[in-house]
Amino acid sequence: MSLSASLLEVERLSVAYGRVEAVREISLSVPEGAIVTILGPNGAGKTTLLNALMGILPARGRVRFAGRDLAIRTIEGRVADGMSLVPEKRELFVSMTVEDNLRLGGFRRRGTAAFDETLHRMWRVFPRLAERRTQLAGTLSGGERQMLAMARALMSGPKLLMLDEPSLGLAPLIVREIFRIVAELRDAGVSILLVEQNARAALELADSGYVLENGEVVLQGPAVDLRGDERVVATYLGIRAAAGA
Ligand code: ATP
């Protein structure tokens, strides 16, 4: 296997809601150990794409993950193969404690050494959660909820973590903390597919990126090139660049 082997390989994926195609013939790849970001305005199809990759929505096209064709793979099968999704709405069990949310996230591995080891690792990676282990998830701050959603997704021991707008609604300091953790996860060997509207932060973190508009990829390349691309600067980085100048 070459160094640039792809963990996830998507070819001409299309997803429709009734007769409306929200994702059209998207091809992308996530190399092993990389952070790949998907940028784009509201309604571009980013969430739809992640849901289709996870098997939540039916799609046309070809998806290969860890060498396996996912055409008939169920959601549970994809989790078992090493995919995990942190949804935009975070979807925690609000009347359960932080620890019980994590335990549920890893229930498929309950009773194994890997389960206990991962739980301990989560307390190290997310010290804020360790301090709040017995607190009800519904009483956490927005940033803490995002951390819990990520930690819960990590409890299944994924090879690929898909994050849907983790910075949404969070203060800049917390966003920085979350992105620092994403980099740490990548360094620990988890590949990341990061959907973001915060293009500046995402392109600083990512190795490569894709820009979606109206369900299609309109730009793609190494993050360093996208940061310097006139269209990206004008559409996604311009206002803040001007404000910061
Ligand atoms: P945002 O950044 O606002 O979350 P997005 O890029 O994630 O946007 P999607 O949520 O994937 O975009 O939506 C893509 C398109 O599909 C939009 O036009 C949206 O209105 C439409 N859409 C999403 N969910 C459904 C649904 N359940 N039924 C019909 N259309 C839908």
PDB file of C-alpha atoms and ligand atoms in Angstrom:
ATOM      1  CA  MET A   1       0.000   0.000   0.000  1.00  0.00           C
ATOM      2  CA  SER A   2       1.423   3.415  -0.921  1.00  0.00           C
ATOM      3  CA  LEU A   3       1.756   6.235   1.612  1.00  0.00           C
ATOM      4  CA  SER A   4      -1.060   8.192  -0.003  1.00  0.00           C
ATOM      5  CA  ALA A   5      -3.518   5.270   0.161  1.00  0.00           C
ATOM      6  CA  SER A   6      -7.067   6.516   0.462  1.00  0.00           C
ATOM      7  CA  LEU A   7      -9.126   5.471   3.427  1.00  0.00           C
ATOM      8  CA  LEU A   8     -12.272   6.869   1.818  1.00  0.00           C
ATOM      9  CA  GLU A   9     -12.785   7.041  -1.922  1.00  0.00           C
ATOM     10  CA  VAL A  10     -16.011   8.538  -3.268  1.00  0.00           C
ATOM     11  CA  GLU A  11     -16.858   8.450  -6.960  1.00  0.00           C
ATOM     12  CA  ARG A  12     -19.705  10.369  -8.564  1.00  0.00           C
ATOM     13  CA  LEU A  13     -21.970  10.288  -5.546  1.00  0.00           C
ATOM     14  CA  SER A  14     -25.461  11.726  -6.019  1.00  0.00           C
ATOM     15  CA  VAL A  15     -28.227  12.124  -3.455  1.00  0.00           C
ATOM     16  CA  ALA A  16     -31.777  13.243  -4.167  1.00  0.00           C
ATOM     17  CA  TYR A  17     -34.671  14.339  -1.977  1.00  0.00           C
ATOM     18  CA  GLY A  18     -37.546  13.276  -4.204  1.00  0.00           C
ATOM     19  CA  ARG A  19     -36.781  14.852  -7.565  1.00  0.00           C
ATOM     20  CA  VAL A  20     -34.362  17.439  -6.208  1.00  0.00           C
ATOM     21  CA  GLU A  21     -30.694  16.445  -6.374  1.00  0.00           C
ATOM     22  CA  ALA A  22     -28.943  17.930  -3.326  1.00  0.00           C
ATOM     23  CA  VAL A  23     -25.596  16.251  -4.115  1.00  0.00           C
ATOM     24  CA  ARG A  24     -24.532  15.802  -7.721  1.00  0.00           C
ATOM     25  CA  GLU A  25     -21.757  13.504  -8.888  1.00  0.00           C
ATOM     26  CA  ILE A  26     -19.341  14.355  -6.113  1.00  0.00           C
ATOM     27  CA  SER A  27     -15.968  12.627  -6.134  1.00  0.00           C
ATOM     28  CA  LEU A  28     -13.526  13.003  -3.285  1.00  0.00           C
ATOM     29  CA  SER A  29     -10.957  11.128  -1.290  1.00  0.00           C
ATOM     30  CA  VAL A  30      -9.671  11.137   2.259  1.00  0.00           C
ATOM     31  CA  PRO A  31      -6.106   9.809   2.447  1.00  0.00           C
ATOM     32  CA  GLU A  32      -5.137   7.769   5.478  1.00  0.00           C
ATOM     33  CA  GLY A  33      -4.147  10.116   8.329  1.00  0.00           C
ATOM     34  CA  ALA A  34      -5.369  13.313   6.640  1.00  0.00           C
ATOM     35  CA  ILE A  35      -7.768  16.092   7.538  1.00  0.00           C
ATOM     36  CA  VAL A  36      -9.957  16.892   4.549  1.00  0.00           C
ATOM     37  CA  THR A  37     -12.392  19.781   4.734  1.00  0.00           C
ATOM     38  CA  ILE A  38     -15.640  20.364   2.847  1.00  0.00           C
ATOM     39  CA  LEU A  39     -16.545  24.037   2.557  1.00  0.00           C
ATOM     40  CA  GLY A  40     -19.569  25.720   1.085  1.00  0.00           C
ATOM     41  CA  PRO A  41     -22.492  28.016   1.794  1.00  0.00           C
ATOM     42  CA  ASN A  42     -25.779  27.053   3.464  1.00  0.00           C
ATOM     43  CA  GLY A  43     -27.675  24.517   1.428  1.00  0.00           C
ATOM     44  CA  ALA A  44     -24.641  23.438  -0.632  1.00  0.00           C
ATOM     45  CA  GLY A  45     -25.235  19.800   0.275  1.00  0.00           C
ATOM     46  CA  LYS A  46     -22.569  19.270   2.922  1.00  0.00           C
ATOM     47  CA  THR A  47     -24.780  17.593   5.542  1.00  0.00           C
ATOM     48  CA  THR A  48     -26.497  15.551   2.854  1.00  0.00           C
ATOM     49  CA  LEU A  49     -23.096  14.292   1.688  1.00  0.00           C
ATOM     50  CA  LEU A  50     -22.047  13.181   5.198  1.00  0.00           C
ATOM     51  CA  ASN A  51     -25.395  11.489   5.833  1.00  0.00           C
ATOM     52  CA  ALA A  52     -25.086   9.576   2.572  1.00  0.00           C
ATOM     53  CA  LEU A  53     -21.527   8.474   3.409  1.00  0.00           C
ATOM     54  CA  MET A  54     -22.757   7.193   6.779  1.00  0.00           C
ATOM     55  CA  GLY A  55     -25.549   5.241   5.064  1.00  0.00           C
ATOM     56  CA  ILE A  56     -28.325   7.360   6.608  1.00  0.00           C
ATOM     57  CA  LEU A  57     -29.478   8.521   3.167  1.00  0.00           C
ATOM     58  CA  PRO A  58     -29.579   6.395   0.016  1.00  0.00           C
ATOM     59  CA  ALA A  59     -27.196   7.510  -2.722  1.00  0.00           C
ATOM     60  CA  ARG A  60     -26.047   6.677  -6.233  1.00  0.00           C
ATOM     61  CA  GLY A  61     -22.362   6.341  -7.063  1.00  0.00           C
ATOM     62  CA  ARG A  62     -19.497   4.460  -5.524  1.00  0.00           C
ATOM     63  CA  VAL A  63     -18.067   4.652  -2.003  1.00  0.00           C
ATOM     64  CA  ARG A  64     -15.070   2.618  -0.919  1.00  0.00           C
ATOM     65  CA  PHE A  65     -13.956   2.684   2.700  1.00  0.00           C
ATOM     66  CA  ALA A  66     -10.912   0.862   4.066  1.00  0.00           C
ATOM     67  CA  GLY A  67     -10.806  -1.181   0.872  1.00  0.00           C
ATOM     68  CA  ARG A  68     -14.469  -2.236   1.001  1.00  0.00           C
ATOM     69  CA  ASP A  69     -17.284  -1.229  -1.351  1.00  0.00           C
ATOM     70  CA  LEU A  70     -20.109   0.180   0.781  1.00  0.00           C
ATOM     71  CA  ALA A  71     -22.938  -0.232  -1.734  1.00  0.00           C
ATOM     72  CA  ILE A  72     -24.957  -2.558   0.489  1.00  0.00           C
ATOM     73  CA  ARG A  73     -23.363  -1.737   3.842  1.00  0.00           C
ATOM     74  CA  THR A  74     -25.759  -0.733   6.673  1.00  0.00           C
ATOM     75  CA  ILE A  75     -25.096   2.138   9.098  1.00  0.00           C
ATOM     76  CA  GLU A  76     -24.087  -0.387  11.780  1.00  0.00           C
ATOM     77  CA  GLY A  77     -21.777  -2.093   9.298  1.00  0.00           C
ATOM     78  CA  ARG A  78     -20.115   1.216   8.472  1.00  0.00           C
ATOM     79  CA  VAL A  79     -19.595   1.939  12.190  1.00  0.00           C
ATOM     80  CA  ALA A  80     -18.094  -1.521  12.602  1.00  0.00           C
ATOM     81  CA  ASP A  81     -15.792  -0.827   9.631  1.00  0.00           C
ATOM     82  CA  GLY A  82     -14.555   2.330  11.393  1.00  0.00           C
ATOM     83  CA  MET A  83     -16.747   5.263  10.309  1.00  0.00           C
ATOM     84  CA  SER A  84     -18.220   7.661  12.821  1.00  0.00           C
ATOM     85  CA  LEU A  85     -20.319  10.812  12.356  1.00  0.00           C
ATOM     86  CA  VAL A  86     -20.740  13.764  14.704  1.00  0.00           C
ATOM     87  CA  PRO A  87     -23.986  15.338  13.489  1.00  0.00           C
ATOM     88  CA  GLU A  88     -24.469  19.094  13.301  1.00  0.00           C
ATOM     89  CA  LYS A  89     -27.200  18.996  15.952  1.00  0.00           C
ATOM     90  CA  ARG A  90     -24.919  16.944  18.231  1.00  0.00           C
ATOM     91  CA  GLU A  91     -27.881  14.730  19.249  1.00  0.00           C
ATOM     92  CA  LEU A  92     -26.849  13.896  22.800  1.00  0.00           C
ATOM     93  CA  PHE A  93     -28.935  12.019  25.343  1.00  0.00           C
ATOM     94  CA  VAL A  94     -29.683  15.149  27.342  1.00  0.00           C
ATOM     95  CA  SER A  95     -31.159  13.484  30.426  1.00  0.00           C
ATOM     96  CA  MET A  96     -28.159  11.173  30.801  1.00  0.00           C
ATOM     97  CA  THR A  97     -24.783  11.960  32.322  1.00  0.00           C
ATOM     98  CA  VAL A  98     -21.658  12.749  30.341  1.00  0.00           C
ATOM     99  CA  GLU A  99     -20.208   9.343  31.213  1.00  0.00           C
ATOM    100  CA  ASP A 100     -23.359   7.432  30.228  1.00  0.00           C
ATOM    101  CA  ASN A 101     -23.410   9.233  26.864  1.00  0.00           C
ATOM    102  CA  LEU A 102     -19.855   8.021  26.301  1.00  0.00           C
ATOM    103  CA  ARG A 103     -20.651   4.488  27.411  1.00  0.00           C
ATOM    104  CA  LEU A 104     -23.547   4.353  24.956  1.00  0.00           C
ATOM    105  CA  GLY A 105     -21.270   5.604  22.177  1.00  0.00           C
ATOM    106  CA  GLY A 106     -19.055   2.582  22.701  1.00  0.00           C
ATOM    107  CA  PHE A 107     -21.732   0.005  23.471  1.00  0.00           C
ATOM    108  CA  ARG A 108     -20.692  -2.267  20.614  1.00  0.00           C
ATOM    109  CA  ARG A 109     -17.318  -2.727  22.324  1.00  0.00           C
ATOM    110  CA  ARG A 110     -18.649  -2.939  25.900  1.00  0.00           C
ATOM    111  CA  GLY A 111     -16.795  -5.385  28.110  1.00  0.00           C
ATOM    112  CA  THR A 112     -13.618  -5.272  26.028  1.00  0.00           C
ATOM    113  CA  ALA A 113     -10.258  -3.838  27.029  1.00  0.00           C
ATOM    114  CA  ALA A 114     -10.549  -1.430  24.090  1.00  0.00           C
ATOM    115  CA  PHE A 115     -13.734   0.046  25.611  1.00  0.00           C
ATOM    116  CA  ASP A 116     -12.086   0.862  28.967  1.00  0.00           C
ATOM    117  CA  GLU A 117      -8.956   2.118  27.275  1.00  0.00           C
ATOM    118  CA  THR A 118     -10.923   4.419  24.946  1.00  0.00           C
ATOM    119  CA  LEU A 119     -13.016   5.770  27.834  1.00  0.00           C
ATOM    120  CA  HIS A 120      -9.838   6.657  29.743  1.00  0.00           C
ATOM    121  CA  ARG A 121      -8.348   8.222  26.640  1.00  0.00           C
ATOM    122  CA  MET A 122     -11.455  10.401  26.230  1.00  0.00           C
ATOM    123  CA  TRP A 123     -11.005  11.783  29.751  1.00  0.00           C
ATOM    124  CA  ARG A 124      -7.427  12.698  28.828  1.00  0.00           C
ATOM    125  CA  VAL A 125      -8.308  14.244  25.462  1.00  0.00           C
ATOM    126  CA  PHE A 126     -11.316  16.130  26.872  1.00  0.00           C
ATOM    127  CA  PRO A 127     -10.407  17.183  30.442  1.00  0.00           C
ATOM    128  CA  ARG A 128     -13.494  19.447  30.551  1.00  0.00           C
ATOM    129  CA  LEU A 129     -15.628  16.330  30.170  1.00  0.00           C
ATOM    130  CA  ALA A 130     -13.665  14.480  32.840  1.00  0.00           C
ATOM    131  CA  GLU A 131     -14.490  17.312  35.266  1.00  0.00           C
ATOM    132  CA  ARG A 132     -18.174  16.971  34.320  1.00  0.00           C
ATOM    133  CA  ARG A 133     -18.435  13.200  34.154  1.00  0.00           C
ATOM    134  CA  THR A 134     -21.566  13.011  36.355  1.00  0.00           C
ATOM    135  CA  GLN A 135     -23.244  16.150  34.957  1.00  0.00           C
ATOM    136  CA  LEU A 136     -26.352  15.747  32.793  1.00  0.00           C
ATOM    137  CA  ALA A 137     -25.547  16.296  29.118  1.00  0.00           C
ATOM    138  CA  GLY A 138     -28.483  18.716  28.804  1.00  0.00           C
ATOM    139  CA  THR A 139     -26.829  21.119  31.243  1.00  0.00           C
ATOM    140  CA  LEU A 140     -23.518  21.401  29.345  1.00  0.00           C
ATOM    141  CA  SER A 141     -22.456  24.552  27.519  1.00  0.00           C
ATOM    142  CA  GLY A 142     -22.460  24.571  23.714  1.00  0.00           C
ATOM    143  CA  GLY A 143     -18.717  23.910  23.526  1.00  0.00           C
ATOM    144  CA  GLU A 144     -18.900  21.096  26.058  1.00  0.00           C
ATOM    145  CA  ARG A 145     -21.772  19.527  24.126  1.00  0.00           C
ATOM    146  CA  GLN A 146     -19.694  19.578  20.975  1.00  0.00           C
ATOM    147  CA  MET A 147     -16.819  17.933  22.846  1.00  0.00           C
ATOM    148  CA  LEU A 148     -19.167  15.284  24.233  1.00  0.00           C
ATOM    149  CA  ALA A 149     -20.600  14.594  20.776  1.00  0.00           C
ATOM    150  CA  MET A 150     -17.054  14.138  19.455  1.00  0.00           C
ATOM    151  CA  ALA A 151     -15.964  11.953  22.371  1.00  0.00           C
ATOM    152  CA  ARG A 152     -19.085   9.810  22.013  1.00  0.00           C
ATOM    153  CA  ALA A 153     -18.358   9.307  18.307  1.00  0.00           C
ATOM    154  CA  LEU A 154     -14.775   8.357  19.168  1.00  0.00           C
ATOM    155  CA  MET A 155     -15.932   5.672  21.602  1.00  0.00           C
ATOM    156  CA  SER A 156     -16.549   3.300  18.674  1.00  0.00           C
ATOM    157  CA  GLY A 157     -12.818   3.541  17.824  1.00  0.00           C
ATOM    158  CA  PRO A 158     -13.233   5.014  14.324  1.00  0.00           C
ATOM    159  CA  LYS A 159     -10.626   5.180  11.578  1.00  0.00           C
ATOM    160  CA  LEU A 160     -12.564   8.088  10.041  1.00  0.00           C
ATOM    161  CA  LEU A 161     -14.312  10.775  12.076  1.00  0.00           C
ATOM    162  CA  MET A 162     -16.788  12.890  10.122  1.00  0.00           C
ATOM    163  CA  LEU A 163     -17.577  16.216  11.759  1.00  0.00           C
ATOM    164  CA  ASP A 164     -20.542  18.317  10.642  1.00  0.00           C
ATOM    165  CA  GLU A 165     -19.846  21.984  11.454  1.00  0.00           C
ATOM    166  CA  PRO A 166     -18.254  21.482  14.857  1.00  0.00           C
ATOM    167  CA  SER A 167     -17.708  25.250  15.250  1.00  0.00           C
ATOM    168  CA  LEU A 168     -21.382  26.129  14.756  1.00  0.00           C
ATOM    169  CA  GLY A 169     -22.612  28.599  17.380  1.00  0.00           C
ATOM    170  CA  LEU A 170     -19.430  28.456  19.454  1.00  0.00           C
ATOM    171  CA  ALA A 171     -17.215  31.286  20.739  1.00  0.00           C
ATOM    172  CA  PRO A 172     -13.819  31.706  18.996  1.00  0.00           C
ATOM    173  CA  LEU A 173     -11.841  30.471  21.986  1.00  0.00           C
ATOM    174  CA  ILE A 174     -13.832  27.224  22.136  1.00  0.00           C
ATOM    175  CA  VAL A 175     -13.548  26.800  18.365  1.00  0.00           C
ATOM    176  CA  ARG A 176      -9.774  27.014  18.721  1.00  0.00           C
ATOM    177  CA  GLU A 177      -9.863  24.377  21.452  1.00  0.00           C
ATOM    178  CA  ILE A 178     -12.039  22.056  19.339  1.00  0.00           C
ATOM    179  CA  PHE A 179      -9.776  22.463  16.307  1.00  0.00           C
ATOM    180  CA  ARG A 180      -6.710  21.811  18.445  1.00  0.00           C
ATOM    181  CA  ILE A 181      -8.321  18.537  19.539  1.00  0.00           C
ATOM    182  CA  VAL A 182      -9.121  17.643  15.905  1.00  0.00           C
ATOM    183  CA  ALA A 183      -5.410  18.093  15.052  1.00  0.00           C
ATOM    184  CA  GLU A 184      -4.475  15.934  18.046  1.00  0.00           C
ATOM    185  CA  LEU A 185      -6.854  13.194  16.880  1.00  0.00           C
ATOM    186  CA  ARG A 186      -5.291  13.267  13.426  1.00  0.00           C
ATOM    187  CA  ASP A 187      -1.839  12.984  14.993  1.00  0.00           C
ATOM    188  CA  ALA A 188      -3.127   9.963  16.919  1.00  0.00           C
ATOM    189  CA  GLY A 189      -4.046   8.294  13.615  1.00  0.00           C
ATOM    190  CA  VAL A 190      -7.731   9.190  13.099  1.00  0.00           C
ATOM    191  CA  SER A 191      -8.508  10.501   9.613  1.00  0.00           C
ATOM    192  CA  ILE A 192     -10.916  13.431   9.566  1.00  0.00           C
ATOM    193  CA  LEU A 193     -13.599  14.642   7.162  1.00  0.00           C
ATOM    194  CA  LEU A 194     -14.499  18.124   8.382  1.00  0.00           C
ATOM    195  CA  VAL A 195     -17.541  20.015   7.109  1.00  0.00           C
ATOM    196  CA  GLU A 196     -17.214  23.684   7.993  1.00  0.00           C
ATOM    197  CA  GLN A 197     -18.515  27.146   7.255  1.00  0.00           C
ATOM    198  CA  ASN A 198     -15.571  28.630   9.142  1.00  0.00           C
ATOM    199  CA  ALA A 199     -13.344  28.401   6.066  1.00  0.00           C
ATOM    200  CA  ARG A 200     -10.418  30.248   7.569  1.00  0.00           C
ATOM    201  CA  ALA A 201     -10.018  27.923  10.547  1.00  0.00           C
ATOM    202  CA  ALA A 202     -10.759  24.816   8.488  1.00  0.00           C
ATOM    203  CA  LEU A 203      -8.179  25.624   5.796  1.00  0.00           C
ATOM    204  CA  GLU A 204      -5.535  26.321   8.424  1.00  0.00           C
ATOM    205  CA  LEU A 205      -6.097  22.892   9.903  1.00  0.00           C
ATOM    206  CA  ALA A 206      -6.792  20.739   6.858  1.00  0.00           C
ATOM    207  CA  ASP A 207      -4.420  19.054   4.426  1.00  0.00           C
ATOM    208  CA  SER A 208      -6.827  19.395   1.520  1.00  0.00           C
ATOM    209  CA  GLY A 209     -10.290  20.673   0.796  1.00  0.00           C
ATOM    210  CA  TYR A 210     -13.297  20.726  -1.492  1.00  0.00           C
ATOM    211  CA  VAL A 211     -15.671  23.641  -2.057  1.00  0.00           C
ATOM    212  CA  LEU A 212     -19.293  22.686  -2.710  1.00  0.00           C
ATOM    213  CA  GLU A 213     -21.892  24.887  -4.303  1.00  0.00           C
ATOM    214  CA  ASN A 214     -25.378  23.743  -5.250  1.00  0.00           C
ATOM    215  CA  GLY A 215     -24.469  20.129  -4.624  1.00  0.00           C
ATOM    216  CA  GLU A 216     -21.363  20.130  -6.809  1.00  0.00           C
ATOM    217  CA  VAL A 217     -17.629  20.379  -6.235  1.00  0.00           C
ATOM    218  CA  VAL A 218     -16.560  23.706  -7.738  1.00  0.00           C
ATOM    219  CA  LEU A 219     -13.008  23.791  -6.384  1.00  0.00           C
ATOM    220  CA  GLN A 220     -10.636  21.323  -4.813  1.00  0.00           C
ATOM    221  CA  GLY A 221      -6.999  21.025  -3.873  1.00  0.00           C
ATOM    222  CA  PRO A 222      -4.397  21.216  -1.135  1.00  0.00           C
ATOM    223  CA  ALA A 223      -5.544  23.521   1.692  1.00  0.00           C
ATOM    224  CA  VAL A 224      -2.544  25.771   1.140  1.00  0.00           C
ATOM    225  CA  ASP A 225      -3.627  26.370  -2.476  1.00  0.00           C
ATOM    226  CA  LEU A 226      -7.269  26.969  -1.524  1.00  0.00           C
ATOM    227  CA  ARG A 227      -6.173  29.553   1.046  1.00  0.00           C
ATOM    228  CA  GLY A 228      -4.553  31.479  -1.772  1.00  0.00           C
ATOM    229  CA  ASP A 229      -7.265  30.921  -4.381  1.00  0.00           C
ATOM    230  CA  GLU A 230      -8.902  34.181  -5.489  1.00  0.00           C
ATOM    231  CA  ARG A 231     -12.403  32.711  -5.499  1.00  0.00           C
ATOM    232  CA  VAL A 232     -12.028  31.245  -2.009  1.00  0.00           C
ATOM    233  CA  VAL A 233     -10.545  34.459  -0.669  1.00  0.00           C
ATOM    234  CA  ALA A 234     -13.303  36.552  -2.224  1.00  0.00           C
ATOM    235  CA  THR A 235     -16.187  34.308  -1.191  1.00  0.00           C
ATOM    236  CA  TYR A 236     -15.121  32.768   2.088  1.00  0.00           C
ATOM    237  CA  LEU A 237     -12.128  34.622   3.474  1.00  0.00           C
ATOM    238  CA  GLY A 238     -12.582  38.123   2.042  1.00  0.00           C
ATOM    239  CA  ILE A 239     -14.771  39.819   4.614  1.00  0.00           C
ATOM    240  CA  ARG A 240     -12.803  38.653   7.617  1.00  0.00           C
ATOM    241  CA  ALA A 241      -9.512  39.284   5.848  1.00  0.00           C
ATOM    242  CA  ALA A 242     -10.627  42.859   5.173  1.00  0.00           C
ATOM    243  CA  ALA A 243     -11.897  43.243   8.730  1.00  0.00           C
ATOM    244  CA  GLY A 244      -8.602  41.981  10.099  1.00  0.00           C
ATOM    245  CA  ALA A 245      -6.505  44.204   7.822  1.00  0.00           C
TER     246      ALA A 245
HETATM  247  P1  ATP B   1     -26.046  24.039   5.967  1.00  0.00           P
HETATM  248  O1  ATP B   1     -24.680  24.624   5.954  1.00  0.00           O
HETATM  249  O2  ATP B   1     -27.113  25.087   5.997  1.00  0.00           O
HETATM  250  O3  ATP B   1     -26.233  22.962   6.974  1.00  0.00           O
HETATM  251  P2  ATP B   1     -25.639  22.086   3.868  1.00  0.00           P
HETATM  252  O4  ATP B   1     -24.564  22.438   2.912  1.00  0.00           O
HETATM  253  O5  ATP B   1     -25.322  21.097   4.929  1.00  0.00           O
HETATM  254  O6  ATP B   1     -26.250  23.400   4.498  1.00  0.00           O
HETATM  255  P3  ATP B   1     -27.825  20.342   3.217  1.00  0.00           P
HETATM  256  O7  ATP B   1     -28.427  20.407   4.568  1.00  0.00           O
HETATM  257  O8  ATP B   1     -27.130  19.115   2.806  1.00  0.00           O
HETATM  258  O9  ATP B   1     -26.836  21.578   2.988  1.00  0.00           O
HETATM  259  O10 ATP B   1     -28.965  20.670   2.156  1.00  0.00           O
HETATM  260  C1  ATP B   1     -28.745  20.615   0.746  1.00  0.00           C
HETATM  261  C2  ATP B   1     -30.059  20.895   0.012  1.00  0.00           C
HETATM  262  O11 ATP B   1     -30.967  19.816   0.246  1.00  0.00           O
HETATM  263  C3  ATP B   1     -30.766  22.152   0.487  1.00  0.00           C
HETATM  264  O12 ATP B   1     -31.336  22.773  -0.650  1.00  0.00           O
HETATM  265  C4  ATP B   1     -31.831  21.636   1.419  1.00  0.00           C
HETATM  266  O13 ATP B   1     -32.952  22.496   1.448  1.00  0.00           O
HETATM  267  C5  ATP B   1     -32.168  20.294   0.811  1.00  0.00           C
HETATM  268  N1  ATP B   1     -32.629  19.328   1.833  1.00  0.00           N
HETATM  269  C6  ATP B   1     -31.966  18.960   2.946  1.00  0.00           C
HETATM  270  N2  ATP B   1     -32.664  18.049   3.656  1.00  0.00           N
HETATM  271  C7  ATP B   1     -33.811  17.832   2.955  1.00  0.00           C
HETATM  272  C8  ATP B   1     -34.963  17.010   3.162  1.00  0.00           C
HETATM  273  N3  ATP B   1     -35.047  16.194   4.206  1.00  0.00           N
HETATM  274  N4  ATP B   1     -35.944  17.076   2.242  1.00  0.00           N
HETATM  275  C9  ATP B   1     -35.865  17.880   1.160  1.00  0.00           C
HETATM  276  N5  ATP B   1     -34.803  18.670   0.905  1.00  0.00           N
HETATM  277  C10 ATP B   1     -33.797  18.656   1.791  1.00  0.00           C
END
